[in-house]
Amino acid sequence: MPDQPLDVPLLDLSAGSVDLTQAICDIESVSGNEKTLADAIELALASYPHLDVTRDGNTIVARTMQGRSRRVIVAGHIDTVPLNDNLPTRFETIDGRDYLWGRGTVDMKSGVAVQLKLAAELTAPAHDVTWMWYDNEEVASDINGLKLLAERRPDLFVGDFAILGEPTRGDIEGGCNGTLRVDITTTGLRAHSARSWVGDNAIHKAAPILDILAAYEPRSIEVDGLVYREGLNAVGISGGIAGNVIPDECTVQVNYRFAPSRSAAEAEAEVRELFAGFEVTLTDAADGARPGLDAPIAQEFLAAVGGRALPKYGWTDVARFSARGIPAVNFGPGDPLKAHADDERVALDEITGCEAALRSWLSGSSG
Amino acid sequence: MPDQPLDVPLLDLSAGSVDLTQAICDIESVSGNEKTLADAIELALASYPHLDVTRDGNTIVARTMQGRSRRVIVAGHIDTVPLNDNLPTRFETIDGRDYLWGRGTVDMKSGVAVQLKLAAELTAPAHDVTWMWYDNEEVASDINGLKLLAERRPDLFVGDFAILGEPTRGDIEGGCNGTLRVDITTTGLRAHSARSWVGDNAIHKAAPILDILAAYEPRSIEVDGLVYREGLNAVGISGGIAGNVIPDECTVQVNYRFAPSRSAAEAEAEVRELFAGFEVTLTDAADGARPGLDAPIAQEFLAAVGGRALPKYGWTDVARFSARGIPAVNFGPGDPLKAHADDERVALDEITGCEAALRSWLSGSSG
């Protein structure tokens, strides 16, 4: 039985969302090792005839087919960053608040657990729902399961609104900043440092680059009602051959985080203008995502959920939806500052709070 | 016969200095591999009863014991930098001038050959001579054969004047600049570059360090009649953890080459004052050497040899003599710009010219 081996863990999707979070956290799924969890999800979903289930690699898609006028995509990644002695999970109480501690509890298996539970429970939601659980979010973009799904199955990648379950403490974080990286390189002429006047010091020539960066005042830009804080930073610098050689090359790596009001191409042009006269090489760029909160369906979601709407600074997969014209927000339990932390832990009331809010909106009982 | 194995190459010290240069170049002696050449030198010297020969590791010392009022040290290193397909040697003629091409021809086996030939020939020199041929000059200072000899056999390290056969094209290069290295470090606070305002960018804080270096005007300082050009240079810079992390540390490695009018401690104080307010760590320092050309014996040598007297910018082992109160100069065949070069080659007339000048002075027939 190659498709459903005997050792696929059983997931009870009718369990409470806290217990379901613990169950899927304890199935270790560090990026590259998601197969067991993907098998378990696929097996569990097979019991629910209201869901049309598709598998692409270790990405599972489950759709309701109720013929509703609008379709919502609800997505979450099932991989985690590497463990650091933080599995299996355990329950903790800190200052009177209950938590589930362990890798993945925040980023983002609590969000996935809420989604799985509601996928099973909501047999006739108010909007049709396309649930997506995907692999390889925490690693190189080119193997990201959501990216690959969009490329391989564009027919599944349709909807009027998308909700990504990344941790937001139950707030709604709209859109995300764009990001780009450039290498700014100076060149000179090597020489023995005992005769430095024969050479031309490339590191000294990098002084104005650092001056520009140090003097730069990052902006805050309002987009669709949310204020995005930008940042322009050296994230690396290197130069030098040996302790007695005048260096002939110095490279400053710069990361620009820019509000989603501009495209990556526009942001690149700004950086090139700022460092005019220097050799600037683009090494990486990703458009941001406008928050999309002006769409009526997004406004309805916002009203129903009742959380604050905030800008998302870091780049997330919501940009993959925005790029296809689908308004998308981040909404999930867990404090993002605990994501990837060794003491990663989620407050249980955030899990149940997100579950209740999402159920309320999807079942049409709110607003 | 462990002391004189059968495979010790025979060196004919009565041969011409050009042939002798070729013979010892073709005995490969990259630093760490000097034993065969040291064995050959020791064996060849054993035939000359006017020399008192001592061996320390792969360093050979040969002294005349004529009871002269003054003693001159004449020294040269027998190791070379690694080969790059440039052995065995060959003769070349370029623009009508004859050269010997190959590793070691310039730095500094032509100088050693002249010394070996004169050590054998001058049975009763005008000044007593202590000849020194030593290993490991091209590598880490702590295994330098001359340094070790000075520490282990201070009784041999006495004289009124020293001549080091480093390549000078037959000019006399007096003294040498001192050198020191410091690490200048800035610190900050790590943060995700999507929320850069939470962190504190250590690379940006290095901007004033590079500004100081770029604006610095190196001096030229006259010492004992020779003008030393100084230099202050970044020779390395590093900082950054990852493309999405605000760096919390940046280090600039700076090399200061300073005229021998000041000690390394004084030069260090200058650097610390220049970079006041920054964290400055001394990593390496060596005093320079005053040219010592004001000593009467040095003046006699200068007059006899008739070459130009020039400052030596790079640090050489003459400083080991100066530090012990022995005036010392560099004097040898070969263009220093060809030292370590893949096309290392020495003009034959420089070899014979140095030989004639040194013979003339040591035999007392000049001046």
XYZ file of C-alpha atoms in Angstrom:
734
model
C 0.000 0.000 0.000
C 2.492 2.616 -1.129
C 0.016 5.487 -1.017
C -1.081 5.004 2.575
C 1.657 3.195 4.489
C 0.765 1.643 7.826
C 2.725 4.211 9.799
C 0.715 7.283 8.795
C -0.246 8.998 12.078
C -3.960 9.339 12.705
C -5.194 12.897 13.131
C -8.581 13.483 14.754
C -9.864 16.649 13.092
C -12.850 16.736 15.439
C -10.553 17.219 18.442
C -10.120 20.658 20.011
C -7.823 23.004 18.138
C -5.321 23.042 21.044
C -5.062 19.251 21.089
C -4.836 19.210 17.303
C -1.998 21.782 17.480
C -0.119 19.541 19.883
C -0.699 16.474 17.703
C 0.670 18.061 14.532
C 3.578 19.762 16.337
C 4.662 16.380 17.680
C 4.861 15.071 14.117
C 8.248 16.663 13.359
C 8.221 18.335 9.934
C 11.353 20.422 9.557
C 11.573 21.716 5.961
C 12.367 18.776 3.682
C 10.799 16.286 6.099
C 7.110 17.144 5.671
C 5.994 13.865 4.071
C 4.714 12.158 7.224
C 2.619 15.158 8.241
C 1.357 15.637 4.685
C 0.378 11.939 4.606
C -1.466 12.346 7.918
C -3.355 15.415 6.702
C -4.310 13.754 3.431
C -5.516 10.627 5.243
C -7.548 12.611 7.786
C -9.238 14.732 5.114
C -10.282 11.646 3.152
C -13.109 11.078 5.660
C -14.850 14.323 4.703
C -16.845 14.022 1.509
C -17.603 17.760 1.335
C -13.928 18.341 0.483
C -12.343 17.812 -2.908
C -8.763 16.883 -2.039
C -5.743 17.269 -4.335
C -2.121 16.508 -3.512
C 0.905 18.063 -5.228
C 4.126 16.776 -3.685
C 3.701 17.426 0.011
C 1.189 20.191 -0.581
C -2.465 19.316 0.094
C -5.393 21.312 -1.321
C -8.972 20.751 -0.115
C -11.887 22.606 -1.728
C -15.539 22.981 -0.891
C -17.730 22.945 -3.984
C -20.900 24.637 -2.761
C -21.317 26.907 -5.769
C -21.006 30.045 -3.638
C -20.550 33.389 -5.414
C -17.216 34.004 -3.723
C -14.255 31.792 -2.928
C -11.755 32.309 -0.118
C -8.308 30.745 0.009
C -7.073 29.832 3.498
C -3.471 28.673 3.530
C -0.706 27.621 5.894
C 2.710 26.028 5.668
C 3.320 22.739 7.432
C 7.103 22.907 7.734
C 9.146 24.388 10.595
C 12.674 25.632 11.098
C 15.072 23.069 12.652
C 14.521 21.791 16.175
C 16.621 22.911 19.095
C 15.641 20.426 21.798
C 12.125 21.830 21.686
C 10.033 18.774 20.855
C 7.862 17.088 22.005
C 5.591 19.947 22.996
C 4.440 20.553 26.557
C 1.888 22.740 28.286
C 3.109 25.617 30.466
C 1.420 28.293 32.554
C 3.207 31.645 32.763
C 1.755 34.473 34.841
C -1.579 32.689 34.899
C -1.808 32.261 31.093
C -1.679 28.831 29.490
C 0.731 28.072 26.645
C 1.753 25.219 24.417
C 5.558 25.199 24.179
C 7.653 23.724 21.361
C 8.835 24.017 17.778
C 6.086 24.939 15.372
C 3.547 25.996 18.002
C 3.759 29.611 16.735
C 5.146 29.265 13.221
C 2.674 28.024 12.279
C 1.088 24.744 13.264
C -1.432 26.366 15.624
C -2.739 28.255 12.613
C -2.735 25.049 10.544
C -4.598 23.190 13.322
C -7.336 25.842 13.365
C -7.594 25.589 9.589
C -7.726 21.767 9.588
C -10.399 21.716 12.271
C -12.594 24.220 10.408
C -12.027 22.498 7.064
C -13.462 19.326 8.550
C -16.248 21.031 10.473
C -17.638 23.575 8.002
C -19.450 21.377 5.518
C -21.413 24.295 4.039
C -19.479 27.543 4.566
C -20.860 30.949 3.564
C -18.078 31.323 0.953
C -16.530 28.427 -0.875
C -13.141 27.719 0.638
C -9.909 26.471 -0.915
C -7.733 25.202 1.924
C -4.014 24.910 1.160
C -1.339 23.318 3.334
C 2.114 23.490 1.808
C 5.737 22.570 2.387
C 9.144 24.298 2.277
C 8.152 27.794 3.364
C 11.124 28.208 5.717
C 13.778 27.537 3.071
C 14.799 28.727 -0.395
C 11.994 30.387 -2.297
C 12.448 28.198 -5.375
C 11.125 25.080 -3.584
C 8.325 26.872 -1.701
C 5.256 24.633 -1.981
C 2.855 27.556 -2.512
C 5.039 28.972 -5.280
C 5.228 25.577 -6.998
C 1.480 25.053 -6.655
C 0.775 28.420 -8.278
C 3.019 27.464 -11.183
C 1.829 23.873 -11.602
C -1.850 24.225 -10.722
C -2.994 27.748 -11.602
C -6.519 26.298 -11.824
C -6.461 25.871 -8.021
C -5.034 29.338 -7.461
C -8.237 31.305 -7.850
C -10.245 33.187 -5.256
C -11.610 36.557 -4.170
C -9.626 36.824 -0.957
C -6.839 34.894 0.778
C -6.016 34.401 4.434
C -2.537 33.152 5.349
C -2.325 31.714 8.861
C 1.087 33.210 9.772
C 1.310 34.272 13.432
C -0.178 37.721 14.094
C -1.502 37.252 17.663
C -4.966 37.267 16.145
C -4.544 40.678 14.540
C -4.936 41.158 10.820
C -1.694 42.068 9.170
C -2.222 43.335 5.694
C 0.149 43.067 2.782
C 3.878 43.173 3.304
C 6.902 45.280 2.488
C 8.890 44.428 -0.588
C 12.545 43.499 -0.245
C 15.572 43.741 -2.474
C 19.279 43.235 -2.077
C 22.120 44.843 -3.983
C 25.868 44.434 -3.876
C 27.663 47.766 -4.104
C 31.254 47.197 -5.132
C 34.288 49.436 -5.214
C 37.453 48.487 -7.041
C 41.062 49.583 -6.738
C 44.530 48.252 -7.364
C 46.422 45.695 -5.310
C 49.844 46.530 -3.922
C 52.057 45.550 -1.035
C 50.985 47.631 1.954
C 54.618 48.648 2.508
C 54.282 50.580 -0.758
C 50.634 51.536 -0.476
C 51.009 54.564 -2.769
C 51.510 52.171 -5.684
C 48.011 50.756 -5.080
C 44.499 52.123 -4.762
C 42.535 51.152 -1.669
C 39.062 49.845 -2.518
C 37.972 49.726 1.148
C 38.715 53.442 1.568
C 36.544 54.081 -1.491
C 33.601 52.427 0.293
C 33.530 55.260 2.865
C 30.894 57.295 0.985
C 28.674 54.206 0.649
C 28.578 53.785 4.423
C 28.127 57.549 4.834
C 25.036 57.429 2.621
C 23.634 54.468 4.571
C 24.366 56.018 7.959
C 22.726 59.317 6.952
C 19.704 57.742 5.260
C 16.405 58.439 6.986
C 13.983 55.583 6.321
C 10.435 56.609 5.489
C 7.034 55.541 6.721
C 4.532 55.287 3.878
C 0.762 54.888 4.081
C -0.707 52.326 1.709
C -4.446 51.589 1.686
C -4.740 52.975 5.187
C -1.824 51.112 6.760
C 1.538 52.709 7.516
C 4.593 50.778 6.337
C 7.982 51.493 7.879
C 10.858 51.083 5.484
C 14.506 50.285 6.061
C 17.773 50.581 4.127
C 20.638 48.681 5.683
C 24.044 47.228 5.070
C 23.673 43.565 5.954
C 27.205 42.622 5.001
C 30.573 44.072 4.053
C 33.733 42.366 2.921
C 37.088 43.305 1.492
C 40.760 42.503 1.848
C 43.211 39.854 0.676
C 45.852 39.680 3.390
C 47.258 41.765 6.202
C 49.947 43.255 3.954
C 48.038 43.816 0.725
C 46.155 46.946 -0.353
C 42.690 45.579 -1.217
C 41.449 45.932 -4.789
C 37.797 45.187 -4.058
C 35.220 45.887 -1.373
C 31.568 44.872 -1.446
C 28.744 46.221 0.671
C 25.570 44.124 0.668
C 22.530 46.314 1.135
C 18.987 45.214 1.937
C 16.143 47.608 1.122
C 12.723 46.950 2.637
C 10.215 49.137 0.822
C 6.520 49.842 1.238
C 4.197 48.004 -1.199
C 3.225 51.276 -2.873
C 6.161 50.717 -5.267
C 7.286 47.774 -7.313
C 10.652 46.115 -6.800
C 11.764 47.699 -10.085
C 10.890 51.164 -8.788
C 12.643 50.501 -5.495
C 15.722 49.290 -7.383
C 15.767 52.543 -9.352
C 15.677 54.500 -6.066
C 18.644 52.559 -4.728
C 20.594 53.050 -7.948
C 19.936 56.785 -7.768
C 20.990 56.938 -4.127
C 24.279 55.208 -4.973
C 24.821 56.891 -8.323
C 28.402 56.539 -9.489
C 28.891 53.197 -7.732
C 28.746 49.741 -9.246
C 25.381 48.394 -8.053
C 24.340 44.790 -8.756
C 20.860 43.529 -7.932
C 21.088 40.107 -6.270
C 17.542 39.500 -5.041
C 14.181 41.259 -5.273
C 10.584 40.548 -4.338
C 7.630 42.859 -4.752
C 5.703 43.643 -1.611
C 1.957 43.209 -1.357
C -0.573 45.990 -0.938
C -2.761 45.226 2.066
C -5.833 44.900 -0.115
C -8.017 45.873 2.823
C -10.076 48.172 0.606
C -11.698 45.158 -1.100
C -15.277 44.684 0.183
C -14.665 41.061 1.158
C -11.599 42.124 3.135
C -13.628 44.802 4.902
C -16.242 42.202 5.800
C -13.552 39.898 7.185
C -12.044 42.747 9.178
C -15.402 43.658 10.665
C -16.244 40.056 11.477
C -12.937 39.193 13.090
C -12.767 42.460 14.977
C -8.987 42.477 15.326
C -6.705 45.406 14.628
C -5.468 45.887 11.090
C -1.714 46.380 11.017
C 0.976 46.449 8.346
C 3.171 43.372 7.961
C 6.810 44.407 7.640
C 8.423 41.114 6.769
C 7.838 39.526 3.394
C 5.368 36.640 3.524
C 3.638 34.406 1.024
C 0.637 36.805 0.937
C 2.633 38.512 -1.823
C 2.140 35.412 -3.993
C -1.627 35.987 -3.832
C -1.380 39.755 -4.281
C 0.770 39.231 -7.356
C -2.167 37.297 -8.850
C -4.681 40.002 -7.971
C -6.069 38.234 -4.907
C -6.256 40.488 -1.819
C -4.543 38.646 1.023
C -3.886 39.106 4.727
C -2.007 37.326 7.491
C -4.178 36.106 10.350
C -3.174 33.508 12.897
C -2.462 32.733 16.537
C 0.989 33.245 18.070
C 3.395 36.070 18.740
C 5.632 36.544 15.674
C 8.545 37.479 17.946
C 8.449 33.879 19.245
C 8.623 32.400 15.749
C 11.926 30.481 15.300
C 12.780 31.173 18.959
C 14.114 28.386 21.136
C 11.300 29.115 23.592
C 8.657 29.183 20.851
C 5.234 28.954 22.537
C 1.662 29.921 21.752
C -0.998 31.177 24.154
C -3.896 28.736 24.102
C -6.485 31.517 24.141
C -5.026 32.863 20.874
C -5.595 29.485 19.226
C -9.197 29.250 20.339
C -9.760 32.953 19.644
C -8.601 32.631 16.041
C -10.650 29.465 15.657
C -13.805 31.215 16.870
C -13.265 34.307 14.692
C -12.565 32.330 11.538
C -15.487 29.967 12.167
C -17.802 32.896 12.739
C -16.888 34.587 9.460
C -16.717 31.460 7.288
C -20.000 30.116 8.595
C -21.708 33.430 7.891
C -22.902 33.806 11.470
C -21.095 37.086 12.041
C -21.431 40.645 10.755
C 76.146 8.464 8.214
C 73.175 10.476 9.435
C 74.988 13.836 9.474
C 76.139 13.719 5.881
C 73.867 11.446 3.895
C 75.027 10.300 0.487
C 72.523 12.476 -1.343
C 73.844 15.846 -0.194
C 74.364 17.903 -3.372
C 77.907 19.082 -3.970
C 78.362 22.841 -4.187
C 81.515 24.232 -5.776
C 82.115 27.508 -3.921
C 85.007 28.350 -6.255
C 82.631 28.496 -9.227
C 81.463 31.834 -10.604
C 78.718 33.549 -8.617
C 76.261 33.221 -11.517
C 76.813 29.456 -11.779
C 76.623 29.166 -8.018
C 73.306 31.079 -8.044
C 71.931 28.623 -10.559
C 73.178 25.638 -8.572
C 71.514 26.711 -5.328
C 68.300 27.846 -7.023
C 67.934 24.410 -8.555
C 68.059 22.898 -5.075
C 64.418 23.679 -4.237
C 64.117 25.120 -0.723
C 60.624 26.469 -0.243
C 60.168 27.494 3.416
C 60.057 24.336 5.541
C 62.086 22.373 2.991
C 65.521 23.966 3.461
C 67.322 20.901 4.879
C 68.906 19.692 1.635
C 70.293 23.123 0.796
C 71.473 23.654 4.390
C 73.211 20.253 4.248
C 74.897 21.219 0.966
C 76.101 24.552 2.352
C 77.419 22.953 5.541
C 79.257 20.259 3.561
C 80.772 22.778 1.136
C 82.019 25.060 3.938
C 83.708 22.158 5.723
C 86.579 22.346 3.196
C 87.572 25.836 4.329
C 89.643 25.776 7.519
C 89.568 29.601 7.900
C 85.875 29.336 8.777
C 84.468 28.272 12.136
C 81.146 26.664 11.190
C 78.139 26.244 13.506
C 74.765 24.789 12.630
C 71.478 25.560 14.409
C 68.586 23.696 12.791
C 68.823 24.645 9.133
C 70.704 27.849 9.900
C 74.448 27.831 9.186
C 76.896 30.295 10.712
C 80.519 30.579 9.479
C 82.975 32.930 11.228
C 86.445 34.130 10.404
C 88.618 34.384 13.499
C 91.363 36.784 12.382
C 91.296 38.923 15.543
C 90.316 42.036 13.581
C 89.149 45.089 15.525
C 85.767 45.061 13.868
C 83.313 42.333 12.927
C 80.746 42.484 10.146
C 77.697 40.215 9.926
C 76.662 39.263 6.387
C 73.397 37.350 6.284
C 70.887 35.874 3.860
C 67.901 33.563 3.986
C 67.995 30.327 2.035
C 64.250 29.690 1.733
C 61.924 30.858 -1.045
C 58.210 31.345 -1.486
C 56.395 28.427 -3.169
C 57.163 27.510 -6.768
C 54.851 28.275 -9.631
C 56.321 26.234 -12.452
C 59.454 28.347 -12.256
C 62.141 25.780 -11.587
C 64.604 24.662 -12.831
C 66.205 27.969 -13.668
C 67.152 29.009 -17.182
C 69.152 31.769 -18.787
C 67.333 34.437 -20.779
C 68.379 37.509 -22.713
C 65.927 40.428 -22.745
C 66.717 43.617 -24.654
C 70.352 42.603 -24.779
C 70.697 42.030 -21.046
C 71.335 38.546 -19.620
C 69.171 37.146 -16.832
C 68.810 34.013 -14.771
C 65.102 33.180 -14.534
C 63.399 31.136 -11.825
C 62.212 30.950 -8.237
C 64.746 32.306 -5.761
C 66.965 34.040 -8.324
C 66.005 37.458 -6.867
C 64.773 36.629 -3.366
C 67.474 35.877 -2.499
C 69.685 33.081 -3.680
C 71.782 35.320 -5.935
C 72.715 37.288 -2.797
C 73.396 34.041 -0.934
C 75.588 32.795 -3.797
C 77.713 35.956 -3.692
C 78.046 35.551 0.074
C 78.980 31.855 -0.147
C 81.589 32.521 -2.826
C 83.219 35.328 -0.803
C 83.038 33.326 2.444
C 85.124 30.632 0.777
C 87.468 32.995 -1.032
C 88.285 35.647 1.596
C 90.551 33.745 3.956
C 91.862 36.940 5.614
C 89.294 39.726 5.247
C 89.893 43.299 6.456
C 87.135 42.910 9.037
C 86.255 39.664 10.711
C 83.073 38.344 9.147
C 80.211 36.334 10.612
C 78.318 34.783 7.701
C 74.754 33.669 8.433
C 72.452 31.664 6.152
C 69.068 31.003 7.702
C 65.701 29.366 7.058
C 62.018 30.305 7.251
C 62.231 33.980 6.356
C 59.218 33.885 4.042
C 56.809 32.513 6.630
C 55.588 33.241 10.161
C 57.974 35.360 12.173
C 58.040 32.962 15.143
C 59.969 30.328 13.174
C 62.305 32.778 11.384
C 65.787 31.243 11.544
C 67.516 34.573 12.245
C 65.123 35.342 15.105
C 65.668 31.887 16.595
C 69.456 32.183 16.232
C 69.423 35.534 18.061
C 67.476 33.948 20.899
C 69.399 30.670 21.118
C 72.920 31.851 20.268
C 73.267 35.496 21.354
C 77.035 34.834 21.488
C 77.023 34.610 17.668
C 74.865 37.701 17.308
C 77.599 40.290 17.805
C 79.109 42.715 15.323
C 79.722 46.363 14.420
C 77.702 46.368 11.217
C 75.382 44.006 9.371
C 74.627 43.529 5.709
C 71.504 41.624 4.715
C 71.551 40.369 1.138
C 67.904 41.141 0.309
C 67.428 42.313 -3.294
C 68.113 46.035 -3.757
C 69.457 46.054 -7.365
C 72.849 46.731 -5.840
C 71.735 49.882 -4.048
C 72.048 50.238 -0.303
C 68.683 50.319 1.391
C 68.954 51.471 4.956
C 66.703 50.549 7.824
C 63.042 49.855 7.327
C 59.634 51.173 8.251
C 57.905 49.725 11.264
C 54.545 48.034 10.865
C 51.566 47.468 13.096
C 48.063 46.169 12.657
C 44.947 46.982 14.623
C 41.384 45.757 14.480
C 38.873 48.576 14.855
C 35.515 47.173 15.842
C 32.047 48.660 16.013
C 29.184 46.948 17.775
C 25.421 47.229 17.511
C 22.348 45.118 18.035
C 21.069 42.313 15.840
C 17.528 42.410 14.491
C 15.580 41.094 11.538
C 16.153 43.508 8.662
C 12.377 43.684 8.132
C 12.263 45.501 11.493
C 15.605 47.264 11.290
C 14.574 50.024 13.718
C 14.646 47.448 16.513
C 18.366 46.885 15.864
C 21.484 49.014 15.651
C 23.600 48.662 12.512
C 27.297 48.124 13.317
C 28.353 48.438 9.651
C 26.805 51.908 9.407
C 28.784 52.862 12.514
C 32.008 52.007 10.668
C 31.440 54.894 8.230
C 33.560 57.387 10.236
C 36.419 54.846 10.421
C 36.578 54.652 6.631
C 36.171 58.442 6.408
C 39.236 58.903 8.628
C 41.250 56.425 6.549
C 40.157 57.934 3.225
C 41.020 61.461 4.402
C 44.334 60.521 6.030
C 47.388 62.031 4.347
C 50.390 59.781 4.882
C 53.625 61.537 5.780
C 57.174 61.335 4.513
C 59.677 61.508 7.358
C 63.444 61.972 7.147
C 65.479 59.699 9.391
C 69.293 59.820 9.388
C 69.240 61.428 5.960
C 66.796 59.042 4.292
C 63.150 59.862 3.609
C 60.624 57.220 4.669
C 57.165 57.227 3.152
C 54.448 56.072 5.519
C 51.066 54.497 4.890
C 47.833 53.939 6.818
C 45.449 51.523 5.166
C 42.467 49.312 5.693
C 43.650 45.866 4.627
C 40.418 44.114 5.516
C 36.818 44.725 6.521
C 34.130 42.292 7.558
C 30.669 42.408 9.004
C 27.258 40.806 8.616
C 25.491 37.617 9.603
C 22.921 36.994 6.886
C 21.082 38.840 4.159
C 18.123 39.569 6.440
C 19.887 40.395 9.711
C 21.020 43.809 10.971
C 24.708 43.227 11.803
C 25.846 43.668 15.391
C 29.568 43.804 14.640
C 31.916 45.189 12.008
C 35.698 45.015 12.045
C 38.148 47.062 10.000
C 41.712 45.733 9.921
C 44.184 48.571 9.572
C 47.884 48.346 8.734
C 50.110 51.275 9.673
C 53.592 51.497 8.143
C 55.566 54.099 10.076
C 59.007 55.635 9.728
C 61.705 54.264 12.060
C 61.917 57.570 13.924
C 59.211 56.255 16.264
C 58.775 53.022 18.155
C 55.853 50.677 17.551
C 54.439 51.819 20.900
C 54.518 55.444 19.782
C 52.918 54.560 16.449
C 50.209 52.598 18.268
C 49.435 55.667 20.392
C 49.067 57.735 17.194
C 46.601 55.244 15.758
C 44.620 55.130 18.987
C 44.417 58.925 18.993
C 43.323 59.012 15.354
C 40.523 56.554 16.103
C 39.642 57.909 19.533
C 36.238 56.698 20.654
C 36.496 53.436 18.731
C 37.415 50.012 20.076
C 41.000 49.510 18.839
C 42.814 46.208 19.380
C 46.500 45.806 18.508
C 47.025 42.505 16.696
C 50.606 42.780 15.445
C 53.498 45.225 15.787
C 57.157 45.406 14.811
C 59.529 48.295 15.345
C 61.194 49.663 12.267
C 64.953 50.069 11.976
C 66.799 53.370 11.708
C 69.069 53.274 8.673
C 72.194 53.459 10.819
C 74.088 55.051 7.931
C 75.620 57.622 10.295
C 77.860 54.936 11.824
C 81.466 55.325 10.535
C 81.662 51.721 9.362
C 78.421 52.193 7.450
C 79.813 55.354 5.830
C 82.918 53.422 4.773
C 80.768 50.674 3.279
C 78.645 53.242 1.455
C 81.726 54.940 0.020
C 83.313 51.645 -1.002
C 80.247 50.183 -2.670
C 79.331 53.435 -4.359
C 75.644 52.655 -4.748
C 72.805 54.962 -3.869
C 71.525 54.971 -0.301
C 67.744 54.613 -0.205
C 65.129 53.944 2.451
C 63.645 50.448 2.682
C 59.892 50.648 3.060
C 59.019 47.041 3.752
C 59.989 45.444 7.030
C 63.043 43.200 6.716
C 65.250 41.277 9.089
C 67.648 44.249 9.303
C 65.368 45.329 12.166
C 66.535 42.292 14.161
C 70.085 43.682 14.030
C 69.041 47.290 14.701
C 67.076 46.124 17.745
C 70.391 44.796 19.129
C 72.249 48.016 18.417
C 73.948 46.775 15.248
C 73.620 49.191 12.288
C 72.306 47.188 9.351
C 71.534 47.668 5.670
C 70.053 45.684 2.815
C 72.403 45.133 -0.112
C 71.963 42.525 -2.805
C 71.390 41.808 -6.493
C 67.915 41.649 -7.989
C 64.928 43.923 -8.502
C 62.697 43.735 -5.414
C 59.620 44.141 -7.638
C 60.481 40.725 -9.140
C 60.652 39.046 -5.723
C 57.852 36.443 -5.398
C 56.831 37.145 -9.003
C 56.121 34.258 -11.329
C 58.672 35.709 -13.739
C 61.274 36.194 -11.005
C 64.629 36.803 -12.688
C 67.903 38.476 -11.853
C 70.213 40.410 -14.169
C 73.594 38.633 -14.256
C 75.516 41.915 -14.118
C 73.855 42.722 -10.799
C 75.141 39.451 -9.331
C 78.707 40.069 -10.444
C 78.457 43.761 -9.551
C 77.441 43.001 -5.960
C 80.121 40.328 -5.752
C 82.838 42.783 -6.852
C 81.663 45.551 -4.506
C 81.414 43.294 -1.473
C 84.798 41.662 -2.231
C 86.409 45.030 -2.617
C 85.180 46.313 0.746
C 85.701 43.107 2.736
C 89.203 42.555 1.374
C 90.160 46.126 2.259
C 91.224 46.913 -1.309
C 88.722 49.760 -1.670
C 88.364 53.229 -0.167
